[in-house]
């Protein structure tokens, strides 16, 4: 029998529900259980693919090419579970399915309603994840905050789920905030009480509370929460602020959260082993040997979530090199205004991430030129690769107006352009080149040295490609095309010789990096940065 854990959030958003869910999954996995996770998102967009990163944060891409919520990134980084298009469902998708069915006549004669039709479709999607993954435990994170109008159908489906799966096979965890009020020097439990009350009104009685807090919770406070919220005292779990998100599983483990969940389900399983995680991830992260300065030159610098997987992959590389990486977030438009020297001087590495639209492009190109000329280790991702090609075409090959047709459709030197198959695309949602593609690595190149493999697979999310008409010219001037998608002869990796580390890729390696297995493109960048230092 599959077991289901629902994770809801109360009081405020941004409590780290995704990290909490991933950490719970991690400690259960460490007990030998097969776990998977799912995110239910209350918004009406079918997926986040068409949303601005400032609205939504990063769009996380799965192997099978789904554009999903960034929490799926946490799920893959913390556990062995692999995410698919089934692991993220939105209100938009659920309604889409039900309305298409209605048009087909599947419900002929009936009135279509939130209960049972919408909630039924939500439950079907949860069961589908259980079926596809064959996991022992499925964790379902419900987006939004309890009390929101939008998340009600999801919560109602979670309530009903006990009837479908059986009382003993369902568990509810509520993540809440227990604030410390400075002027009163007191920890306040009222918001938690209210949030649990709201949950109870919709028929969900939480089994476990996870309390986000900046101060330690005394026994009295835990007792009070337990009494008012009707949750056993040992199931009131404390989740204090920690230096790194990778400590959270250890924090939960210390309070035997895994044991509490297993005993609820009546599961017996092997003893946990989080020692590797503690030693190879947390301890290395917290005891760096030196500090390196990395510049991330992008256009969504103001929002931490916009480049989530990239920042995490940098952290993984810091762990593997046992250094502290100071990430300097630099707005590419500032480089346009002030020039690269002023903002990039003293950097040990420069990373240019992906993006869409022309704003800030020239700044990115200038930053890459600066890295090229000053031999600063550089990694370009997706748009970062396209900009590296533009910089090289302009700065080394003399094509002063080299550009991408994304930004200048009529340019005379379209070094980046659309494939024929993309030229007639009308719908913008879900039509990019998405998901995993194989890539052949050219022997005796930097890419070969980094990957130590000749056939790799990486995830994509872009519409534009390197224009092969310019390959000969750029090659003759020293650019190396070291990774190719052979089936369509598409350039996936470019690099430069006579440079300590200059490599740019059309794909998104950040999605496959893990805290205990840093992606080699990132760990080698940080290694080169540390060597330069
Ligand atoms: N805008 C570029 C394209 O669509 C790059 C996309 C990206 O960086 N993810 O090809």
GROMACS .gro file of C-alpha atoms in nm, residues 12-461:
model
  450
   12UNK     CA    1   0.276   3.330   0.562
   13UNK     CA    2   0.432   3.220   0.236
   14UNK     CA    3   0.806   3.168   0.186
   15UNK     CA    4   0.847   2.950   0.494
   16UNK     CA    5   1.042   2.699   0.292
   17UNK     CA    6   0.773   2.439   0.237
   18UNK     CA    7   0.959   2.297  -0.059
   19UNK     CA    8   1.277   2.253   0.141
   20UNK     CA    9   1.082   2.106   0.435
   21UNK     CA   10   0.908   1.859   0.203
   22UNK     CA   11   1.235   1.763   0.035
   23UNK     CA   12   1.400   1.719   0.376
   24UNK     CA   13   1.120   1.495   0.503
   25UNK     CA   14   1.154   1.288   0.187
   26UNK     CA   15   1.529   1.273   0.244
   27UNK     CA   16   1.504   1.133   0.597
   28UNK     CA   17   1.246   0.877   0.485
   29UNK     CA   18   1.466   0.777   0.193
   30UNK     CA   19   1.756   0.738   0.432
   31UNK     CA   20   1.544   0.473   0.607
   32UNK     CA   21   1.544   0.264   0.292
   33UNK     CA   22   1.205   0.373   0.159
   34UNK     CA   23   1.144   0.466  -0.202
   35UNK     CA   24   1.003   0.817  -0.203
   36UNK     CA   25   0.870   1.062  -0.454
   37UNK     CA   26   0.727   1.412  -0.430
   38UNK     CA   27   0.462   1.614  -0.603
   39UNK     CA   28   0.378   1.983  -0.607
   40UNK     CA   29   0.024   2.112  -0.646
   41UNK     CA   30   0.021   2.474  -0.758
   42UNK     CA   31  -0.294   2.684  -0.717
   43UNK     CA   32  -0.235   2.927  -1.006
   44UNK     CA   33  -0.434   2.911  -1.329
   45UNK     CA   34  -0.137   2.909  -1.567
   46UNK     CA   35  -0.106   2.562  -1.718
   47UNK     CA   36   0.261   2.569  -1.624
   48UNK     CA   37   0.510   2.837  -1.516
   49UNK     CA   38   0.679   2.829  -1.860
   50UNK     CA   39   0.529   3.157  -1.975
   51UNK     CA   40   0.575   3.345  -1.647
   52UNK     CA   41   0.835   3.610  -1.583
   53UNK     CA   42   1.102   3.491  -1.336
   54UNK     CA   43   1.019   3.796  -1.123
   55UNK     CA   44   0.665   3.658  -1.088
   56UNK     CA   45   0.744   3.297  -1.035
   57UNK     CA   46   1.115   3.242  -0.985
   58UNK     CA   47   1.304   2.986  -1.190
   59UNK     CA   48   1.125   2.744  -1.419
   60UNK     CA   49   1.263   2.400  -1.342
   61UNK     CA   50   1.288   2.160  -1.636
   62UNK     CA   51   1.250   1.783  -1.591
   63UNK     CA   52   1.414   1.509  -1.798
   64UNK     CA   53   1.091   1.458  -1.992
   65UNK     CA   54   1.076   1.828  -2.077
   66UNK     CA   55   0.808   1.959  -1.842
   67UNK     CA   56   0.842   2.321  -1.732
   68UNK     CA   57   0.770   2.305  -1.360
   69UNK     CA   58   0.783   2.475  -1.025
   70UNK     CA   59   1.125   2.533  -0.875
   71UNK     CA   60   1.039   2.314  -0.574
   72UNK     CA   61   1.086   2.013  -0.802
   73UNK     CA   62   1.448   2.120  -0.812
   74UNK     CA   63   1.472   2.082  -0.434
   75UNK     CA   64   1.305   1.742  -0.461
   76UNK     CA   65   1.566   1.617  -0.707
   77UNK     CA   66   1.858   1.774  -0.521
   78UNK     CA   67   1.765   1.624  -0.184
   79UNK     CA   68   1.650   1.278  -0.295
   80UNK     CA   69   1.700   1.011  -0.560
   81UNK     CA   70   1.349   1.065  -0.696
   82UNK     CA   71   1.333   1.173  -1.059
   83UNK     CA   72   1.072   1.426  -1.147
   84UNK     CA   73   0.846   1.399  -1.451
   85UNK     CA   74   0.560   1.597  -1.596
   86UNK     CA   75   0.331   1.414  -1.352
   87UNK     CA   76   0.503   1.554  -1.044
   88UNK     CA   77   0.368   1.907  -1.079
   89UNK     CA   78   0.001   1.988  -1.130
   90UNK     CA   79  -0.156   2.333  -1.148
   91UNK     CA   80  -0.514   2.454  -1.122
   92UNK     CA   81  -0.483   2.541  -1.491
   93UNK     CA   82  -0.397   2.182  -1.586
   94UNK     CA   83  -0.669   2.035  -1.371
   95UNK     CA   84  -0.941   2.259  -1.516
   96UNK     CA   85  -0.803   2.211  -1.866
   97UNK     CA   86  -0.845   1.835  -1.835
   98UNK     CA   87  -1.193   1.853  -1.688
   99UNK     CA   88  -1.316   2.109  -1.941
  100UNK     CA   89  -1.179   1.911  -2.237
  101UNK     CA   90  -1.357   1.604  -2.105
  102UNK     CA   91  -1.679   1.798  -2.069
  103UNK     CA   92  -1.651   1.918  -2.431
  104UNK     CA   93  -1.593   1.562  -2.546
  105UNK     CA   94  -1.916   1.464  -2.374
  106UNK     CA   95  -1.759   1.240  -2.113
  107UNK     CA   96  -1.991   1.370  -1.842
  108UNK     CA   97  -2.300   1.387  -2.062
  109UNK     CA   98  -2.607   1.494  -1.865
  110UNK     CA   99  -2.421   1.602  -1.553
  111UNK     CA  100  -2.341   1.939  -1.399
  112UNK     CA  101  -1.965   1.973  -1.365
  113UNK     CA  102  -1.864   2.096  -1.020
  114UNK     CA  103  -1.556   2.157  -0.806
  115UNK     CA  104  -1.666   1.864  -0.590
  116UNK     CA  105  -1.651   1.591  -0.717
  117UNK     CA  106  -1.509   1.665  -1.064
  118UNK     CA  107  -1.220   1.901  -0.994
  119UNK     CA  108  -1.126   1.730  -0.669
  120UNK     CA  109  -1.158   1.395  -0.846
  121UNK     CA  110  -0.911   1.504  -1.114
  122UNK     CA  111  -0.668   1.625  -0.846
  123UNK     CA  112  -0.685   1.288  -0.671
  124UNK     CA  113  -0.635   1.106  -1.002
  125UNK     CA  114  -0.319   1.303  -1.058
  126UNK     CA  115  -0.187   1.209  -0.714
  127UNK     CA  116  -0.265   0.842  -0.777
  128UNK     CA  117  -0.093   0.864  -1.115
  129UNK     CA  118   0.229   0.976  -0.945
  130UNK     CA  119   0.205   0.683  -0.705
  131UNK     CA  120   0.152   0.446  -0.996
  132UNK     CA  121   0.427   0.583  -1.220
  133UNK     CA  122   0.688   0.611  -0.944
  134UNK     CA  123   0.606   0.289  -0.758
  135UNK     CA  124   0.719   0.476  -0.448
  136UNK     CA  125   0.649   0.356  -0.093
  137UNK     CA  126   0.576   0.711   0.015
  138UNK     CA  127   0.441   0.998  -0.197
  139UNK     CA  128   0.478   1.345  -0.047
  140UNK     CA  129   0.236   1.601  -0.183
  141UNK     CA  130   0.321   1.966  -0.123
  142UNK     CA  131   0.024   2.199  -0.159
  143UNK     CA  132   0.129   2.543  -0.279
  144UNK     CA  133   0.000   2.863  -0.124
  145UNK     CA  134  -0.108   2.928   0.233
  146UNK     CA  135  -0.404   2.776   0.415
  147UNK     CA  136  -0.688   3.026   0.396
  148UNK     CA  137  -0.622   3.124   0.033
  149UNK     CA  138  -0.923   3.091  -0.195
  150UNK     CA  139  -0.715   2.934  -0.471
  151UNK     CA  140  -0.583   2.636  -0.281
  152UNK     CA  141  -0.921   2.521  -0.144
  153UNK     CA  142  -0.990   2.250  -0.406
  154UNK     CA  143  -0.644   2.102  -0.342
  155UNK     CA  144  -0.702   2.096   0.033
  156UNK     CA  145  -1.045   1.945  -0.017
  157UNK     CA  146  -0.891   1.673  -0.235
  158UNK     CA  147  -0.631   1.612   0.038
  159UNK     CA  148  -0.911   1.576   0.292
  160UNK     CA  149  -1.102   1.330   0.072
  161UNK     CA  150  -0.788   1.130   0.009
  162UNK     CA  151  -0.820   0.950   0.343
  163UNK     CA  152  -1.145   0.799   0.219
  164UNK     CA  153  -0.976   0.669  -0.096
  165UNK     CA  154  -0.645   0.549   0.045
  166UNK     CA  155  -0.746   0.454   0.398
  167UNK     CA  156  -0.704   0.635   0.730
  168UNK     CA  157  -0.373   0.463   0.811
  169UNK     CA  158  -0.214   0.547   0.478
  170UNK     CA  159  -0.249   0.924   0.487
  171UNK     CA  160  -0.064   1.177   0.702
  172UNK     CA  161  -0.098   1.554   0.720
  173UNK     CA  162   0.193   1.781   0.803
  174UNK     CA  163   0.138   2.152   0.850
  175UNK     CA  164   0.428   2.396   0.826
  176UNK     CA  165   0.375   2.712   1.023
  177UNK     CA  166   0.549   3.019   1.160
  178UNK     CA  167   0.602   3.075   1.530
  179UNK     CA  168   0.721   3.435   1.541
  180UNK     CA  169   0.937   3.597   1.805
  181UNK     CA  170   0.817   3.944   1.904
  182UNK     CA  171   1.118   4.145   2.002
  183UNK     CA  172   0.956   4.424   2.203
  184UNK     CA  173   0.768   4.174   2.417
  185UNK     CA  174   1.058   3.926   2.415
  186UNK     CA  175   0.801   3.653   2.353
  187UNK     CA  176   0.735   3.370   2.117
  188UNK     CA  177   0.382   3.377   1.984
  189UNK     CA  178   0.175   3.068   1.907
  190UNK     CA  179  -0.151   3.239   1.809
  191UNK     CA  180  -0.089   3.253   1.432
  192UNK     CA  181  -0.025   2.878   1.441
  193UNK     CA  182  -0.343   2.816   1.639
  194UNK     CA  183  -0.545   3.013   1.387
  195UNK     CA  184  -0.391   2.847   1.089
  196UNK     CA  185  -0.460   2.500   1.232
  197UNK     CA  186  -0.816   2.612   1.309
  198UNK     CA  187  -0.863   2.706   0.945
  199UNK     CA  188  -0.735   2.363   0.842
  200UNK     CA  189  -0.972   2.193   1.083
  201UNK     CA  190  -1.265   2.387   0.941
  202UNK     CA  191  -1.200   2.225   0.607
  203UNK     CA  192  -1.178   1.887   0.771
  204UNK     CA  193  -0.802   1.833   0.788
  205UNK     CA  194  -0.657   1.751   1.128
  206UNK     CA  195  -0.280   1.782   1.107
  207UNK     CA  196  -0.081   1.495   1.255
  208UNK     CA  197   0.249   1.684   1.267
  209UNK     CA  198   0.335   2.052   1.292
  210UNK     CA  199   0.664   2.188   1.173
  211UNK     CA  200   0.726   2.524   1.336
  212UNK     CA  201   0.957   2.767   1.159
  213UNK     CA  202   1.118   2.983   1.421
  214UNK     CA  203   1.420   3.204   1.476
  215UNK     CA  204   1.436   3.127   1.852
  216UNK     CA  205   1.441   2.788   2.019
  217UNK     CA  206   1.099   2.670   2.131
  218UNK     CA  207   1.081   2.596   2.503
  219UNK     CA  208   0.899   2.292   2.634
  220UNK     CA  209   0.617   2.517   2.754
  221UNK     CA  210   0.568   2.662   2.409
  222UNK     CA  211   0.560   2.316   2.253
  223UNK     CA  212   0.310   2.202   2.512
  224UNK     CA  213   0.089   2.498   2.441
  225UNK     CA  214   0.100   2.440   2.066
  226UNK     CA  215   0.027   2.073   2.125
  227UNK     CA  216  -0.275   2.146   2.345
  228UNK     CA  217  -0.430   2.419   2.132
  229UNK     CA  218  -0.365   2.249   1.801
  230UNK     CA  219  -0.450   1.897   1.911
  231UNK     CA  220  -0.115   1.751   1.798
  232UNK     CA  221   0.097   1.523   2.017
  233UNK     CA  222   0.384   1.713   2.178
  234UNK     CA  223   0.660   1.506   2.017
  235UNK     CA  224   0.495   1.579   1.682
  236UNK     CA  225   0.552   1.952   1.730
  237UNK     CA  226   0.876   1.979   1.536
  238UNK     CA  227   1.100   2.277   1.554
  239UNK     CA  228   1.261   2.415   1.241
  240UNK     CA  229   1.499   2.697   1.332
  241UNK     CA  230   1.681   2.915   1.080
  242UNK     CA  231   1.998   2.736   0.972
  243UNK     CA  232   2.305   2.842   0.781
  244UNK     CA  233   2.239   2.604   0.493
  245UNK     CA  234   1.921   2.441   0.368
  246UNK     CA  235   2.114   2.113   0.355
  247UNK     CA  236   2.112   2.105   0.736
  248UNK     CA  237   1.733   2.078   0.750
  249UNK     CA  238   1.717   1.696   0.712
  250UNK     CA  239   1.959   1.666   1.005
  251UNK     CA  240   1.744   1.901   1.214
  252UNK     CA  241   1.438   1.686   1.145
  253UNK     CA  242   1.626   1.364   1.205
  254UNK     CA  243   1.740   1.485   1.545
  255UNK     CA  244   1.377   1.523   1.646
  256UNK     CA  245   1.303   1.170   1.513
  257UNK     CA  246   1.054   1.299   1.260
  258UNK     CA  247   1.126   0.992   1.045
  259UNK     CA  248   1.030   0.766   1.336
  260UNK     CA  249   0.707   0.957   1.401
  261UNK     CA  250   0.603   0.923   1.035
  262UNK     CA  251   0.698   0.555   1.014
  263UNK     CA  252   0.509   0.467   1.327
  264UNK     CA  253   0.200   0.651   1.202
  265UNK     CA  254   0.208   0.433   0.893
  266UNK     CA  255   0.299   0.122   1.087
  267UNK     CA  256   0.612   0.083   0.874
  268UNK     CA  257   0.922  -0.093   0.998
  269UNK     CA  258   1.240  -0.011   0.820
  270UNK     CA  259   1.617  -0.012   0.847
  271UNK     CA  260   1.806   0.235   1.061
  272UNK     CA  261   1.876   0.567   0.903
  273UNK     CA  262   2.208   0.668   0.761
  274UNK     CA  263   2.257   1.037   0.714
  275UNK     CA  264   2.626   1.025   0.803
  276UNK     CA  265   2.740   1.064   0.443
  277UNK     CA  266   2.518   1.367   0.401
  278UNK     CA  267   2.649   1.514   0.725
  279UNK     CA  268   3.013   1.451   0.636
  280UNK     CA  269   3.021   1.506   0.261
  281UNK     CA  270   2.773   1.790   0.238
  282UNK     CA  271   2.713   1.982   0.559
  283UNK     CA  272   3.054   1.962   0.722
  284UNK     CA  273   3.241   2.045   0.401
  285UNK     CA  274   3.009   2.336   0.334
  286UNK     CA  275   3.059   2.480   0.681
  287UNK     CA  276   3.439   2.447   0.688
  288UNK     CA  277   3.570   2.615   0.373
  289UNK     CA  278   3.946   2.647   0.320
  290UNK     CA  279   3.939   2.970   0.122
  291UNK     CA  280   3.703   3.216  -0.042
  292UNK     CA  281   3.654   3.281  -0.412
  293UNK     CA  282   3.459   3.560  -0.576
  294UNK     CA  283   3.213   3.464  -0.848
  295UNK     CA  284   3.013   3.714  -1.051
  296UNK     CA  285   2.672   3.609  -1.179
  297UNK     CA  286   2.585   3.856  -1.453
  298UNK     CA  287   2.215   3.840  -1.526
  299UNK     CA  288   1.900   4.040  -1.555
  300UNK     CA  289   1.688   3.886  -1.279
  301UNK     CA  290   1.947   3.957  -1.013
  302UNK     CA  291   1.701   4.117  -0.769
  303UNK     CA  292   1.521   3.790  -0.696
  304UNK     CA  293   1.702   3.504  -0.525
  305UNK     CA  294   1.459   3.249  -0.669
  306UNK     CA  295   1.508   3.351  -1.033
  307UNK     CA  296   1.837   3.159  -1.066
  308UNK     CA  297   1.768   2.906  -0.789
  309UNK     CA  298   1.929   2.599  -0.943
  310UNK     CA  299   2.231   2.800  -1.056
  311UNK     CA  300   2.299   2.931  -0.706
  312UNK     CA  301   2.251   2.581  -0.568
  313UNK     CA  302   2.487   2.433  -0.827
  314UNK     CA  303   2.747   2.694  -0.727
  315UNK     CA  304   2.701   2.587  -0.365
  316UNK     CA  305   2.751   2.222  -0.467
  317UNK     CA  306   3.072   2.320  -0.644
  318UNK     CA  307   3.180   2.507  -0.330
  319UNK     CA  308   3.117   2.189  -0.130
  320UNK     CA  309   3.314   1.970  -0.369
  321UNK     CA  310   3.610   2.212  -0.370
  322UNK     CA  311   3.565   2.290   0.000
  323UNK     CA  312   3.581   2.664  -0.059
  324UNK     CA  313   3.345   2.945   0.025
  325UNK     CA  314   3.199   3.106  -0.283
  326UNK     CA  315   3.099   3.466  -0.252
  327UNK     CA  316   2.835   3.517  -0.519
  328UNK     CA  317   2.835   3.872  -0.655
  329UNK     CA  318   2.505   3.934  -0.831
  330UNK     CA  319   2.562   4.185  -1.104
  331UNK     CA  320   2.288   4.337  -1.315
  332UNK     CA  321   2.392   4.319  -1.678
  333UNK     CA  322   2.231   4.657  -1.739
  334UNK     CA  323   2.474   4.806  -1.485
  335UNK     CA  324   2.759   4.670  -1.696
  336UNK     CA  325   2.609   4.853  -1.993
  337UNK     CA  326   2.610   5.174  -1.791
  338UNK     CA  327   2.942   5.151  -1.608
  339UNK     CA  328   3.150   4.912  -1.821
  340UNK     CA  329   3.280   4.569  -1.717
  341UNK     CA  330   3.612   4.678  -1.560
  342UNK     CA  331   3.449   4.863  -1.277
  343UNK     CA  332   3.211   4.586  -1.178
  344UNK     CA  333   3.409   4.275  -1.262
  345UNK     CA  334   3.754   4.365  -1.137
  346UNK     CA  335   3.872   4.121  -0.871
  347UNK     CA  336   3.634   3.843  -0.974
  348UNK     CA  337   3.778   3.491  -0.979
  349UNK     CA  338   3.507   3.360  -1.211
  350UNK     CA  339   3.220   3.492  -1.419
  351UNK     CA  340   2.896   3.309  -1.489
  352UNK     CA  341   2.634   3.426  -1.738
  353UNK     CA  342   2.299   3.250  -1.699
  354UNK     CA  343   2.008   3.200  -1.937
  355UNK     CA  344   1.729   3.443  -2.014
  356UNK     CA  345   1.484   3.578  -2.268
  357UNK     CA  346   1.443   3.911  -2.442
  358UNK     CA  347   1.684   4.187  -2.531
  359UNK     CA  348   1.709   4.376  -2.204
  360UNK     CA  349   2.060   4.355  -2.062
  361UNK     CA  350   2.204   4.158  -2.353
  362UNK     CA  351   2.482   4.398  -2.441
  363UNK     CA  352   2.598   4.396  -2.078
  364UNK     CA  353   2.621   4.017  -2.081
  365UNK     CA  354   2.822   4.025  -2.403
  366UNK     CA  355   3.060   4.282  -2.255
  367UNK     CA  356   3.103   4.075  -1.939
  368UNK     CA  357   3.194   3.771  -2.149
  369UNK     CA  358   3.441   3.974  -2.357
  370UNK     CA  359   3.600   4.084  -2.031
  371UNK     CA  360   3.632   3.722  -1.913
  372UNK     CA  361   3.776   3.619  -2.251
  373UNK     CA  362   4.038   3.893  -2.270
  374UNK     CA  363   4.139   3.887  -1.905
  375UNK     CA  364   4.152   3.506  -1.882
  376UNK     CA  365   3.896   3.491  -1.604
  377UNK     CA  366   3.728   3.149  -1.569
  378UNK     CA  367   3.390   3.168  -1.741
  379UNK     CA  368   3.080   2.952  -1.769
  380UNK     CA  369   2.792   3.046  -1.998
  381UNK     CA  370   2.453   2.881  -1.973
  382UNK     CA  371   2.199   2.878  -2.258
  383UNK     CA  372   2.160   3.248  -2.340
  384UNK     CA  373   2.504   3.277  -2.180
  385UNK     CA  374   2.639   3.053  -2.457
  386UNK     CA  375   2.457   3.247  -2.726
  387UNK     CA  376   2.613   3.568  -2.590
  388UNK     CA  377   2.957   3.405  -2.583
  389UNK     CA  378   2.916   3.329  -2.954
  390UNK     CA  379   2.809   3.688  -3.023
  391UNK     CA  380   3.105   3.824  -2.830
  392UNK     CA  381   3.347   3.601  -3.021
  393UNK     CA  382   3.193   3.680  -3.359
  394UNK     CA  383   3.212   4.052  -3.290
  395UNK     CA  384   3.537   4.076  -3.099
  396UNK     CA  385   3.751   3.814  -3.276
  397UNK     CA  386   3.591   3.748  -3.616
  398UNK     CA  387   3.518   4.110  -3.703
  399UNK     CA  388   3.142   4.063  -3.747
  400UNK     CA  389   3.059   4.386  -3.570
  401UNK     CA  390   2.682   4.343  -3.597
  402UNK     CA  391   2.669   3.973  -3.506
  403UNK     CA  392   2.351   3.909  -3.315
  404UNK     CA  393   2.071   3.665  -3.239
  405UNK     CA  394   1.754   3.695  -3.442
  406UNK     CA  395   1.574   3.694  -3.106
  407UNK     CA  396   1.700   4.047  -3.050
  408UNK     CA  397   1.763   4.170  -3.404
  409UNK     CA  398   1.551   3.973  -3.654
  410UNK     CA  399   1.706   4.145  -3.959
  411UNK     CA  400   2.073   4.132  -3.855
  412UNK     CA  401   2.320   4.062  -4.138
  413UNK     CA  402   2.514   3.821  -3.921
  414UNK     CA  403   2.263   3.603  -3.736
  415UNK     CA  404   2.509   3.383  -3.546
  416UNK     CA  405   2.217   3.264  -3.332
  417UNK     CA  406   1.888   3.194  -3.509
  418UNK     CA  407   1.576   2.981  -3.520
  419UNK     CA  408   1.562   2.636  -3.676
  420UNK     CA  409   1.300   2.599  -3.948
  421UNK     CA  410   1.082   2.392  -3.717
  422UNK     CA  411   1.063   2.681  -3.469
  423UNK     CA  412   0.980   2.945  -3.729
  424UNK     CA  413   0.613   2.853  -3.759
  425UNK     CA  414   0.548   2.805  -3.390
  426UNK     CA  415   0.252   3.021  -3.285
  427UNK     CA  416   0.176   2.912  -2.927
  428UNK     CA  417   0.441   3.016  -2.679
  429UNK     CA  418   0.352   2.767  -2.403
  430UNK     CA  419   0.549   2.441  -2.399
  431UNK     CA  420   0.690   2.477  -2.750
  432UNK     CA  421   1.060   2.537  -2.690
  433UNK     CA  422   1.326   2.270  -2.723
  434UNK     CA  423   1.264   2.112  -2.385
  435UNK     CA  424   1.405   1.833  -2.173
  436UNK     CA  425   1.692   1.588  -2.206
  437UNK     CA  426   1.893   1.550  -2.529
  438UNK     CA  427   2.211   1.350  -2.587
  439UNK     CA  428   2.530   1.534  -2.676
  440UNK     CA  429   2.850   1.393  -2.824
  441UNK     CA  430   3.164   1.535  -2.664
  442UNK     CA  431   3.467   1.591  -2.885
  443UNK     CA  432   3.778   1.411  -2.757
  444UNK     CA  433   4.072   1.612  -2.622
  445UNK     CA  434   3.870   1.923  -2.547
  446UNK     CA  435   3.799   2.102  -2.223
  447UNK     CA  436   3.448   1.954  -2.229
  448UNK     CA  437   3.595   1.604  -2.252
  449UNK     CA  438   3.825   1.679  -1.961
  450UNK     CA  439   3.539   1.815  -1.755
  451UNK     CA  440   3.287   1.539  -1.826
  452UNK     CA  441   3.530   1.245  -1.859
  453UNK     CA  442   3.270   1.092  -2.093
  454UNK     CA  443   3.209   1.107  -2.465
  455UNK     CA  444   2.831   1.090  -2.461
  456UNK     CA  445   2.637   1.304  -2.217
  457UNK     CA  446   2.274   1.400  -2.169
  458UNK     CA  447   2.158   1.741  -2.049
  459UNK     CA  448   1.832   1.931  -2.019
  460UNK     CA  449   1.729   2.209  -2.254
  461UNK     CA  450   1.491   2.504  -2.254
   0.00000   0.00000   0.00000
